[in-house]
Coordinates of N, CA and C in Angstrom, one line a residue:
Chain O
M1 N 77.6 130.1 23.8 CA 77.1 129.6 22.5 C 75.9 128.8 22.6
L2 N 75.9 127.8 23.6 CA 74.8 127.0 23.8 C 73.6 127.8 24.3
V3 N 73.9 128.7 25.2 CA 72.8 129.5 25.8 C 72.2 130.3 24.7
Y4 N 73.1 130.9 23.8 CA 72.5 131.7 22.7 C 71.6 130.8 21.8
G5 N 72.0 129.6 21.6 CA 71.2 128.7 20.8 C 69.9 128.5 21.5
L6 N 69.9 128.3 22.8 CA 68.7 128.0 23.5 C 67.8 129.3 23.4
L7 N 68.4 130.4 23.5 CA 67.6 131.7 23.5 C 66.9 131.8 22.1
R8 N 67.6 131.4 21.1 CA 67.0 131.4 19.7 C 65.8 130.5 19.7
C9 N 65.9 129.3 20.3 CA 64.8 128.4 20.4 C 63.6 129.1 21.1
Y10 N 64.0 129.8 22.2 CA 62.9 130.4 23.0 C 62.2 131.4 22.2
H11 N 62.9 132.2 21.4 CA 62.2 133.2 20.5 C 61.4 132.5 19.4
G12 N 62.0 131.4 18.9 CA 61.4 130.7 17.8 C 60.1 129.9 18.2
S13 N 60.3 129.0 19.2 CA 59.2 128.2 19.6 C 58.8 128.6 21.0
R14 N 57.7 128.0 21.5 CA 57.2 128.4 22.8 C 57.9 127.7 24.0
I15 N 59.2 127.9 24.2 CA 59.8 127.4 25.4 C 59.8 128.5 26.4
S16 N 59.4 128.1 27.7 CA 59.4 129.2 28.7 C 60.8 129.6 29.1
C17 N 60.8 130.8 29.6 CA 62.1 131.4 30.1 C 62.7 130.6 31.1
C18 N 61.9 130.0 32.1 CA 62.4 129.2 33.1 C 63.1 128.0 32.6
D19 N 62.5 127.4 31.6 CA 63.1 126.2 31.0 C 64.4 126.5 30.4
V20 N 64.5 127.6 29.7 CA 65.8 128.0 29.1 C 66.9 128.1 30.2
V21 N 66.6 128.7 31.3 CA 67.5 128.9 32.4 C 67.9 127.6 32.9
K22 N 66.9 126.7 33.1 CA 67.2 125.4 33.7 C 68.1 124.6 32.8
L23 N 67.8 124.5 31.5 CA 68.5 123.8 30.5 C 70.0 124.3 30.4
A24 N 70.1 125.7 30.5 CA 71.4 126.3 30.4 C 72.2 125.9 31.6
N25 N 71.6 125.8 32.8 CA 72.3 125.4 34.0 C 72.8 124.0 33.9
I26 N 71.9 123.1 33.4 CA 72.3 121.7 33.3 C 73.4 121.5 32.3
L27 N 73.4 122.3 31.2 CA 74.5 122.1 30.2 C 75.8 122.7 30.8
R28 N 75.6 123.8 31.5 CA 76.9 124.4 32.0 C 77.5 123.6 33.1
T29 N 76.7 123.1 34.1 CA 77.2 122.5 35.3 C 77.2 121.0 35.2
G30 N 76.4 120.4 34.3 CA 76.2 119.0 34.2 C 75.3 118.4 35.3
K31 N 74.7 119.3 36.1 CA 73.9 118.8 37.2 C 72.4 118.7 36.7
T32 N 71.8 117.6 37.2 CA 70.4 117.4 36.8 C 69.5 117.9 38.0
E33 N 68.2 118.0 37.7 CA 67.3 118.5 38.7 C 67.2 117.5 39.9
K34 N 66.6 118.0 41.0 CA 66.5 117.2 42.2 C 65.4 116.2 41.9
V35 N 65.6 115.0 42.4 CA 64.7 113.9 42.2 C 64.0 113.6 43.5
H36 N 62.7 113.7 43.6 CA 62.0 113.5 44.8 C 61.5 112.0 44.8
L37 N 61.9 111.2 45.8 CA 61.5 109.8 45.8 C 60.7 109.5 47.1
Q38 N 60.2 108.2 47.1 CA 59.6 107.7 48.3 C 60.8 107.2 49.2
P39 N 60.5 107.1 50.5 CA 61.6 106.8 51.5 C 62.5 105.5 51.1
D40 N 61.8 104.5 50.7 CA 62.6 103.2 50.4 C 63.5 103.3 49.2
P41 N 63.0 103.8 48.0 CA 63.9 104.0 46.9 C 65.0 105.0 47.2
F42 N 64.6 106.0 48.0 CA 65.7 107.0 48.4 C 66.8 106.3 49.1
L43 N 66.5 105.4 50.0 CA 67.5 104.7 50.8 C 68.4 103.8 49.9
N44 N 67.7 103.2 48.9 CA 68.5 102.4 47.9 C 69.5 103.3 47.1
E45 N 69.0 104.4 46.7 CA 69.8 105.3 45.9 C 71.0 105.9 46.8
L46 N 70.7 106.1 48.0 CA 71.7 106.6 49.0 C 72.8 105.6 49.1
T47 N 72.4 104.3 49.3 CA 73.3 103.2 49.4 C 74.3 103.2 48.2
S48 N 73.7 103.3 47.0 CA 74.5 103.3 45.8 C 75.4 104.5 45.7
M49 N 75.0 105.6 46.2 CA 75.8 106.8 46.3 C 77.0 106.6 47.1
F50 N 76.9 106.0 48.3 CA 78.0 105.7 49.2 C 78.9 104.7 48.5
E51 N 78.4 103.7 47.8 CA 79.2 102.7 47.2 C 80.1 103.4 46.1
K52 N 79.4 104.3 45.3 CA 80.2 104.9 44.2 C 81.3 105.8 44.7
S53 N 81.1 106.5 45.8 CA 82.0 107.5 46.2 C 83.1 107.0 47.2
T54 N 83.4 105.7 47.1 CA 84.4 105.2 48.0 C 85.8 105.6 47.6
E55 N 86.1 105.6 46.3 CA 87.4 106.0 45.8 C 87.7 107.5 45.9
T56 N 86.7 108.2 45.5 CA 86.8 109.6 45.5 C 85.5 110.3 45.7
G57 N 85.5 111.5 46.1 CA 84.2 112.3 46.2 C 83.6 112.2 47.6
S58 N 82.5 113.0 47.8 CA 81.8 113.0 49.1 C 80.4 112.7 49.0
V59 N 79.7 112.4 50.1 CA 78.3 112.3 50.1 C 77.8 113.3 51.1
W60 N 76.8 114.2 50.7 CA 76.3 115.1 51.6 C 74.8 114.7 51.9
V61 N 74.4 114.7 53.2 CA 73.0 114.4 53.5 C 72.5 115.6 54.4
T62 N 71.4 116.1 54.0 CA 70.9 117.3 54.7 C 69.5 117.0 55.2
L63 N 69.2 117.3 56.5 CA 68.0 117.1 57.1 C 67.3 118.4 57.5
K64 N 66.0 118.6 57.1 CA 65.4 119.9 57.4 C 63.9 119.6 57.6
R65 N 63.3 120.5 58.5 CA 61.9 120.3 58.8 C 61.2 121.1 57.7
S66 N 60.1 120.6 57.2 CA 59.4 121.3 56.2 C 58.0 120.8 56.1
S67 N 57.0 121.8 55.8 CA 55.7 121.3 55.6 C 55.4 121.0 54.1
L68 N 56.4 121.3 53.3 CA 56.3 121.1 51.8 C 55.2 121.9 51.2
K69 N 54.8 123.0 51.9 CA 53.8 123.9 51.3 C 54.4 125.3 51.2
S70 N 53.9 126.1 50.3 CA 54.4 127.5 50.1 C 54.0 128.3 51.3
K71 N 54.6 129.5 51.4 CA 54.3 130.4 52.6 C 52.9 130.8 52.5
V72 N 52.4 131.1 51.3 CA 51.0 131.5 51.1 C 50.0 130.5 51.6
Q73 N 50.3 129.2 51.2 CA 49.4 128.2 51.7 C 49.4 128.0 53.2
R74 N 50.7 128.2 53.7 CA 50.8 128.0 55.2 C 50.1 129.1 55.9
N75 N 50.2 130.3 55.5 CA 49.5 131.4 56.1 C 48.0 131.2 56.1
K76 N 47.5 130.7 54.9 CA 46.1 130.4 54.8 C 45.6 129.4 55.8
M77 N 46.5 128.4 55.9 CA 46.1 127.3 56.9 C 46.1 127.8 58.3
K78 N 47.1 128.7 58.6 CA 47.1 129.3 59.9 C 45.9 130.1 60.3
T79 N 45.4 130.9 59.3 CA 44.2 131.7 59.6 C 43.0 130.8 59.7
A80 N 43.0 129.7 58.9 CA 41.8 128.8 58.9 C 41.8 128.0 60.2
G81 N 43.0 127.9 60.8 CA 43.0 127.2 62.1 C 43.4 125.7 62.0
S82 N 43.6 125.3 60.8 CA 43.9 123.8 60.6 C 45.4 123.6 60.9
P83 N 45.7 122.4 61.6 CA 47.1 122.2 61.9 C 47.9 121.8 60.7
I84 N 49.1 122.4 60.7 CA 50.0 122.2 59.5 C 50.8 120.9 59.8
E85 N 50.8 120.0 58.9 CA 51.6 118.8 59.2 C 53.0 118.9 58.6
Y86 N 54.0 118.8 59.5 CA 55.3 119.0 59.1 C 56.0 117.6 58.8
R87 N 56.9 117.7 57.9 CA 57.6 116.4 57.5 C 59.1 116.7 57.6
C88 N 59.9 115.7 57.6 CA 61.3 115.8 57.7 C 61.8 115.6 56.3
L89 N 62.4 116.7 55.7 CA 62.9 116.6 54.3 C 64.4 116.2 54.4
V90 N 64.7 115.1 53.6 CA 66.0 114.6 53.6 C 66.5 114.7 52.2
R91 N 67.7 115.3 52.0 CA 68.3 115.5 50.7 C 69.6 114.8 50.7
A92 N 70.0 114.2 49.6 CA 71.4 113.6 49.6 C 71.9 113.9 48.2
T93 N 73.2 114.1 48.2 CA 73.9 114.4 46.9 C 75.3 113.9 46.9
D94 N 75.8 113.6 45.7 CA 77.2 113.2 45.6 C 78.0 114.2 44.8
G95 N 77.4 115.4 44.7 CA 78.0 116.5 43.9 C 77.4 116.6 42.5
K96 N 77.0 115.5 42.0 CA 76.4 115.5 40.6 C 74.9 115.2 40.6
K97 N 74.5 114.2 41.4 CA 73.1 113.9 41.4 C 72.5 114.2 42.8
T98 N 71.3 114.8 42.8 CA 70.6 115.0 44.1 C 69.3 114.2 44.2
I99 N 69.2 113.6 45.3 CA 67.9 112.9 45.5 C 67.3 113.4 46.8
A100 N 66.0 113.3 46.9 CA 65.3 113.9 48.1 C 64.1 113.0 48.5
T101 N 63.8 113.0 49.7 CA 62.5 112.4 50.2 C 62.0 113.1 51.4
S102 N 60.7 112.9 51.7 CA 60.2 113.5 52.9 C 59.6 112.4 53.8
V103 N 59.9 112.5 55.1 CA 59.5 111.5 56.0 C 58.5 112.1 57.0
G104 N 57.4 111.4 57.2 CA 56.4 112.0 58.1 C 56.6 111.3 59.5
M105 N 55.7 111.7 60.4 CA 55.8 111.3 61.8 C 55.7 109.7 61.9
K106 N 54.8 109.1 61.1 CA 54.5 107.7 61.2 C 55.7 106.9 60.7
D107 N 56.4 107.3 59.6 CA 57.5 106.5 59.1 C 58.8 106.8 59.6
H108 N 58.9 107.9 60.4 CA 60.3 108.4 60.7 C 61.1 107.4 61.5
Q109 N 60.5 106.6 62.4 CA 61.3 105.7 63.2 C 61.9 104.5 62.3
R110 N 61.0 104.1 61.4 CA 61.5 103.0 60.5 C 62.6 103.5 59.6
F111 N 62.4 104.7 59.0 CA 63.4 105.4 58.2 C 64.7 105.6 58.9
Q112 N 64.6 106.1 60.1 CA 65.7 106.4 61.0 C 66.6 105.1 61.2
A113 N 65.9 104.0 61.4 CA 66.6 102.7 61.7 C 67.3 102.3 60.4
S114 N 66.7 102.3 59.3 CA 67.3 101.9 58.0 C 68.5 102.8 57.7
Y115 N 68.2 104.2 57.9 CA 69.3 105.1 57.6 C 70.5 104.9 58.5
A116 N 70.3 104.6 59.7 CA 71.4 104.4 60.6 C 72.2 103.1 60.2
T117 N 71.5 102.1 59.7 CA 72.1 100.9 59.2 C 73.0 101.2 58.1
I118 N 72.5 102.0 57.1 CA 73.3 102.3 55.9 C 74.6 103.1 56.3
L119 N 74.4 104.0 57.2 CA 75.6 104.8 57.7 C 76.6 103.9 58.3
K120 N 76.2 103.1 59.2 CA 77.1 102.2 59.9 C 77.9 101.3 58.9
A121 N 77.1 100.8 57.9 CA 77.7 99.9 56.9 C 78.8 100.6 56.1
H122 N 78.6 101.9 55.8 CA 79.5 102.6 54.9 C 80.5 103.5 55.5
M123 N 80.3 103.9 56.7 CA 81.3 104.8 57.3 C 82.5 104.1 57.9
T124 N 83.1 103.3 57.0 CA 84.1 102.4 57.6 C 85.5 103.0 57.5
A125 N 85.7 104.1 56.9 CA 87.0 104.7 56.7 C 87.5 105.5 57.9
L126 N 86.6 105.7 58.9 CA 87.0 106.5 60.0 C 87.9 105.7 60.9
K127 N 88.8 106.5 61.6 CA 89.8 105.8 62.4 C 89.2 105.3 63.7
K128 N 89.7 104.1 64.1 CA 89.3 103.6 65.3 C 90.3 104.1 66.3
R129 N 89.9 104.0 67.6 CA 90.8 104.5 68.7 C 92.1 103.7 68.7
E130 N 93.2 104.3 68.9 CA 94.5 103.6 69.0 C 94.6 103.0 70.4
R131 N 95.4 102.0 70.5 CA 95.5 101.2 71.8 C 95.9 102.1 72.9
K132 N 96.9 103.0 72.7 CA 97.4 103.9 73.7 C 96.3 104.7 74.3
D133 N 95.5 105.3 73.3 CA 94.4 106.1 73.7 C 93.4 105.3 74.5
K134 N 93.2 104.1 74.0 CA 92.2 103.2 74.6 C 92.5 103.0 76.1
K135 N 93.8 102.7 76.4 CA 94.1 102.4 77.8 C 93.8 103.6 78.6
K136 N 94.2 104.8 78.1 CA 94.0 106.0 78.9 C 92.5 106.2 79.0
A137 N 91.8 106.0 77.9 CA 90.3 106.3 77.9 C 89.6 105.4 78.9
V138 N 90.1 104.1 78.9 CA 89.4 103.1 79.7 C 89.6 103.5 81.2
E139 N 90.9 104.0 81.5 CA 91.1 104.4 82.9 C 90.3 105.6 83.3
T140 N 90.2 106.6 82.4 CA 89.5 107.8 82.7 C 88.0 107.4 82.7
D141 N 87.5 106.5 81.8 CA 86.1 106.2 81.8 C 85.7 105.5 83.1
K142 N 86.6 104.6 83.6 CA 86.3 103.9 84.8 C 86.1 104.8 86.0
K143 N 87.0 105.8 86.0 CA 87.0 106.8 87.1 C 85.7 107.6 87.0
E144 N 85.4 108.0 85.7 CA 84.1 108.8 85.5 C 82.9 108.0 85.8
G145 N 83.0 106.7 85.3 CA 81.8 105.8 85.5 C 81.5 105.6 87.0
D146 N 82.6 105.4 87.8 CA 82.3 105.2 89.2 C 81.7 106.4 89.9
S147 N 82.3 107.6 89.5 CA 81.7 108.8 90.1 C 80.3 109.1 89.6
K148 N 80.0 108.7 88.4 CA 78.6 108.9 87.8 C 77.6 107.9 88.4
K149 N 78.1 106.7 88.6 CA 77.1 105.6 89.0 C 76.5 105.9 90.4
K150 N 77.4 106.4 91.3 CA 77.0 106.6 92.7 C 75.7 107.5 92.8
P151 N 75.8 108.8 92.2 CA 74.6 109.6 92.4 C 73.3 109.0 91.8
K152 N 73.4 108.2 90.7 CA 72.2 107.6 90.1 C 71.6 106.6 91.1
V153 N 72.4 105.8 91.7 CA 71.9 104.8 92.7 C 71.4 105.5 93.9
Chain Q
M1 N 83.0 130.2 60.1 CA 82.6 128.8 60.4 C 83.1 128.4 61.8
V2 N 82.2 128.1 62.7 CA 82.6 127.8 64.0 C 82.8 126.3 64.2
Y3 N 84.0 125.8 64.3 CA 84.2 124.4 64.6 C 84.2 124.1 66.1
I4 N 83.3 123.3 66.5 CA 83.2 123.1 68.0 C 84.0 121.8 68.3
T5 N 84.8 121.8 69.3 CA 85.6 120.7 69.7 C 84.9 119.7 70.6
S6 N 84.0 120.2 71.4 CA 83.3 119.3 72.4 C 82.0 118.8 71.7
W7 N 81.8 117.5 71.7 CA 80.6 116.8 71.1 C 79.4 117.3 71.9
D8 N 79.4 117.2 73.2 CA 78.2 117.6 74.0 C 77.8 119.0 73.8
E9 N 78.8 119.9 73.7 CA 78.5 121.3 73.5 C 77.8 121.4 72.1
F10 N 78.4 120.8 71.1 CA 77.8 120.8 69.7 C 76.3 120.4 69.7
V11 N 76.1 119.3 70.4 CA 74.7 118.7 70.5 C 73.7 119.7 71.1
E12 N 74.2 120.2 72.3 CA 73.3 121.1 73.1 C 73.0 122.4 72.3
R13 N 74.1 123.0 71.7 CA 73.8 124.2 71.0 C 73.0 124.0 69.7
S14 N 73.2 122.9 69.0 CA 72.4 122.7 67.8 C 71.0 122.4 68.1
V15 N 70.7 121.7 69.2 CA 69.3 121.5 69.6 C 68.6 122.9 70.0
Q16 N 69.4 123.7 70.7 CA 68.9 125.0 71.1 C 68.6 125.9 69.8
L17 N 69.5 125.8 68.8 CA 69.4 126.5 67.6 C 68.1 126.1 66.9
F18 N 67.9 124.8 66.8 CA 66.7 124.2 66.1 C 65.4 124.7 66.8
R19 N 65.4 124.6 68.2 CA 64.2 124.9 68.9 C 63.9 126.4 68.8
A20 N 65.0 127.2 68.6 CA 64.7 128.7 68.5 C 64.1 129.0 67.1
D21 N 64.5 128.3 66.1 CA 63.9 128.5 64.7 C 63.8 127.3 63.9
P22 N 62.8 126.5 64.2 CA 62.7 125.2 63.5 C 62.4 125.3 62.0
E23 N 61.9 126.4 61.5 CA 61.6 126.6 60.1 C 62.9 126.7 59.2
S24 N 63.9 127.3 59.8 CA 65.1 127.6 58.9 C 66.3 126.8 59.3
T25 N 66.2 126.0 60.4 CA 67.4 125.3 60.8 C 67.6 124.0 60.0
R26 N 68.8 123.7 59.6 CA 69.0 122.5 58.9 C 70.3 121.8 59.4
Y27 N 70.3 120.5 59.2 CA 71.4 119.7 59.8 C 72.0 119.0 58.6
C28 N 73.3 119.2 58.3 CA 74.0 118.7 57.1 C 75.1 117.8 57.6
V29 N 75.3 116.7 56.8 CA 76.4 115.7 57.1 C 77.2 115.6 55.8
K30 N 78.5 115.7 55.9 CA 79.3 115.4 54.7 C 80.3 114.3 55.1
Y31 N 80.3 113.3 54.2 CA 81.2 112.2 54.5 C 82.1 111.9 53.3
R32 N 83.4 111.9 53.6 CA 84.4 111.6 52.5 C 85.1 110.3 52.8
H33 N 84.8 109.3 52.1 CA 85.4 108.0 52.4 C 86.9 108.0 52.0
C34 N 87.3 108.7 51.0 CA 88.7 108.6 50.5 C 89.6 109.3 51.6
E35 N 89.1 110.3 52.3 CA 89.9 110.9 53.3 C 89.5 110.4 54.7
G36 N 88.5 109.7 54.8 CA 88.0 109.2 56.1 C 87.6 110.3 57.1
K37 N 86.8 111.3 56.5 CA 86.4 112.4 57.3 C 84.9 112.6 57.3
L38 N 84.4 113.0 58.5 CA 83.0 113.3 58.7 C 82.8 114.7 59.2
V39 N 82.0 115.5 58.5 CA 81.8 116.9 59.0 C 80.3 117.1 59.2
L40 N 79.9 117.6 60.4 CA 78.5 117.8 60.7 C 78.3 119.3 60.7
K41 N 77.2 119.9 60.2 CA 76.9 121.3 60.2 C 75.5 121.5 60.6
V42 N 75.2 122.4 61.5 CA 73.9 122.8 61.9 C 73.8 124.3 61.7
T43 N 72.9 124.8 60.9 CA 72.8 126.2 60.7 C 71.4 126.7 60.5
D44 N 71.1 128.0 60.9 CA 69.8 128.6 60.7 C 69.9 129.7 59.8
N45 N 71.0 129.7 59.0 CA 71.3 130.8 58.0 C 71.7 132.1 58.6
R46 N 71.9 132.1 60.0 CA 72.5 133.2 60.6 C 73.7 132.8 61.4
E47 N 73.5 131.7 62.1 CA 74.6 131.2 62.9 C 74.9 129.7 62.4
C48 N 76.2 129.4 62.4 CA 76.6 128.1 61.9 C 77.5 127.3 62.9
L49 N 77.1 126.1 63.2 CA 77.9 125.3 64.1 C 78.4 124.1 63.3
K50 N 79.7 123.8 63.5 CA 80.3 122.7 62.7 C 81.0 121.8 63.7
F51 N 81.1 120.5 63.3 CA 81.9 119.6 64.0 C 82.5 118.6 63.0
K52 N 83.8 118.5 63.1 CA 84.5 117.5 62.2 C 85.3 116.5 62.9
T53 N 85.4 115.3 62.3 CA 86.0 114.2 63.0 C 86.5 113.2 62.0
D54 N 87.4 112.4 62.5 CA 87.8 111.2 61.6 C 87.8 110.0 62.5
Q55 N 87.1 110.0 63.6 CA 87.0 108.9 64.6 C 85.7 108.1 64.4
A56 N 85.9 106.8 64.4 CA 84.7 105.9 64.3 C 83.7 106.0 65.4
Q57 N 84.3 106.3 66.6 CA 83.4 106.5 67.8 C 82.4 107.6 67.6
D58 N 82.8 108.7 66.9 CA 82.0 109.8 66.6 C 80.8 109.5 65.7
A59 N 81.0 108.5 64.8 CA 80.0 108.0 63.9 C 78.8 107.5 64.8
K60 N 79.1 106.8 65.8 CA 78.0 106.3 66.7 C 77.3 107.5 67.4
K61 N 78.1 108.5 67.8 CA 77.5 109.6 68.4 C 76.6 110.4 67.5
M62 N 77.1 110.4 66.2 CA 76.3 111.1 65.1 C 75.0 110.4 64.9
E63 N 75.0 109.1 65.0 CA 73.7 108.3 64.8 C 72.7 108.8 65.9
K64 N 73.2 108.9 67.1 CA 72.3 109.4 68.2 C 71.7 110.8 67.9
L65 N 72.6 111.6 67.4 CA 72.2 113.0 67.0 C 71.2 112.9 65.9
N66 N 71.4 112.0 64.9 CA 70.4 111.8 63.8 C 69.0 111.5 64.4
N67 N 69.0 110.6 65.4 CA 67.7 110.2 66.0 C 67.1 111.4 66.7
I68 N 67.9 112.2 67.4 CA 67.4 113.4 68.0 C 66.7 114.3 67.0
F69 N 67.5 114.6 65.9 CA 66.9 115.5 64.9 C 65.7 115.0 64.2
F70 N 65.7 113.7 63.9 CA 64.5 113.1 63.3 C 63.3 113.3 64.1
T71 N 63.5 113.0 65.4 CA 62.4 113.1 66.4 C 61.9 114.6 66.4
L72 N 62.8 115.5 66.6 CA 62.5 116.9 66.7 C 61.8 117.4 65.4
M73 N 62.3 117.0 64.3 CA 61.7 117.5 63.0 C 60.4 116.9 62.7
A74 N 60.2 115.6 63.0 CA 58.9 115.0 62.7 C 57.8 115.3 63.7
R75 N 58.2 115.3 65.0 CA 57.2 115.5 66.0 C 57.0 117.0 66.4
G76 N 58.0 117.8 66.1 CA 57.9 119.2 66.5 C 59.0 119.6 67.4
P77 N 59.4 120.9 67.5 CA 60.5 121.3 68.3 C 60.2 121.1 69.8
D78 N 59.0 120.9 70.2 CA 58.7 120.8 71.6 C 58.7 119.3 72.0
A79 N 59.1 118.4 71.0 CA 59.1 117.0 71.3 C 60.1 116.7 72.4
D80 N 59.8 115.6 73.1 CA 60.6 115.3 74.3 C 61.8 114.4 73.7
I81 N 63.0 114.9 73.6 CA 64.1 114.1 73.1 C 64.7 113.3 74.2
S82 N 64.3 113.5 75.4 CA 64.9 112.6 76.4 C 64.4 111.2 76.2
D83 N 63.3 111.0 75.4 CA 62.9 109.7 75.0 C 64.0 109.0 74.3
V84 N 64.7 109.7 73.4 CA 65.7 109.1 72.5 C 66.9 108.7 73.4
A85 N 67.3 109.7 74.2 CA 68.5 109.4 75.1 C 68.1 108.5 76.2
G86 N 66.8 108.8 76.7 CA 66.3 108.0 77.9 C 66.1 106.6 77.6
K87 N 65.8 106.2 76.3 CA 65.5 104.8 76.0 C 66.7 103.9 76.3
E88 N 67.9 104.5 76.0 CA 69.0 103.6 76.2 C 69.3 103.4 77.7
Q89 N 69.0 104.5 78.5 CA 69.2 104.4 79.9 C 68.1 103.4 80.4
A90 N 66.9 103.6 79.9 CA 65.8 102.7 80.4 C 66.1 101.3 80.2
E91 N 66.7 101.0 79.0 CA 67.0 99.6 78.6 C 68.1 99.1 79.6
A92 N 69.0 100.0 79.9 CA 70.1 99.5 80.8 C 69.7 99.3 82.2
Q93 N 68.8 100.2 82.7 CA 68.4 100.2 84.1 C 67.7 98.9 84.6
P94 N 66.6 98.5 83.9 CA 65.8 97.3 84.4 C 66.7 96.1 84.6
T95 N 67.7 95.9 83.7 CA 68.5 94.7 84.0 C 69.3 94.8 85.2
K96 N 69.8 96.0 85.5 CA 70.5 96.2 86.8 C 69.6 96.0 88.0
K97 N 68.4 96.7 87.9 CA 67.4 96.6 89.0 C 67.0 95.2 89.2
G98 N 66.8 94.4 88.1 CA 66.4 93.0 88.2 C 67.4 92.2 89.1
R99 N 68.6 92.4 88.7 CA 69.7 91.7 89.5 C 69.6 92.1 90.9
G100 N 69.4 93.4 91.2 CA 69.5 93.9 92.5 C 68.3 93.3 93.3
R101 N 67.1 93.2 92.7 CA 66.0 92.7 93.5 C 66.1 91.3 93.8
K102 N 66.7 90.5 92.8 CA 66.8 89.0 93.1 C 67.7 88.8 94.2
Q103 N 68.7 89.6 94.3 CA 69.7 89.4 95.4 C 68.9 89.8 96.7

């Protein structure tokens, strides 16, 4: 019904076909478009996502290498001989909202450190080793450690 | 979906996968606080490697893997990741050597 209404708008006024599809998807799934942020606001939003999903829900974080340019542009740059600058694309979602940022070579260490801090602070629900396992692990670690240390020295 | 039980095997295979096809390989992390579960996935849209855990110790290992992937993705697939792993060893060694020399 809603999609039909949107299509009527499309025929009536100049809404593009892509917009109709996007709006229809939003209405159907309740999902909004991906938001591209700078690294620092991204980290703030990521923190709030973790905080919101403590009772229920998941947080997904995806890392991918990207030059943020289309294939056509990349091929052009290749033929021109100019080096393509790659960035690390980071996306995070809680199932409803998606945020994204891209991190370049210069900022990646700083971003990585802040990101690690956020993860450490929030991944508190994971089980810690039980004492029985700890004793066994300590014994096996000692044995392994002794055997490993010798070849290094 | 291939769930790998050994952490070291997962790391090695996922780095290999990335180096073979850096354009299409992605690294995904899913964390569920209510269940206390962490799932890691590395895929190049042809092959998929997964690792799941509920152990806090694995979160630390995951952080190291994050560092490795960040370095590979930002600097390029030929980047030397022994820097990332090597840094910790380098930090540990001088202190030991120092004590040894003084003696």
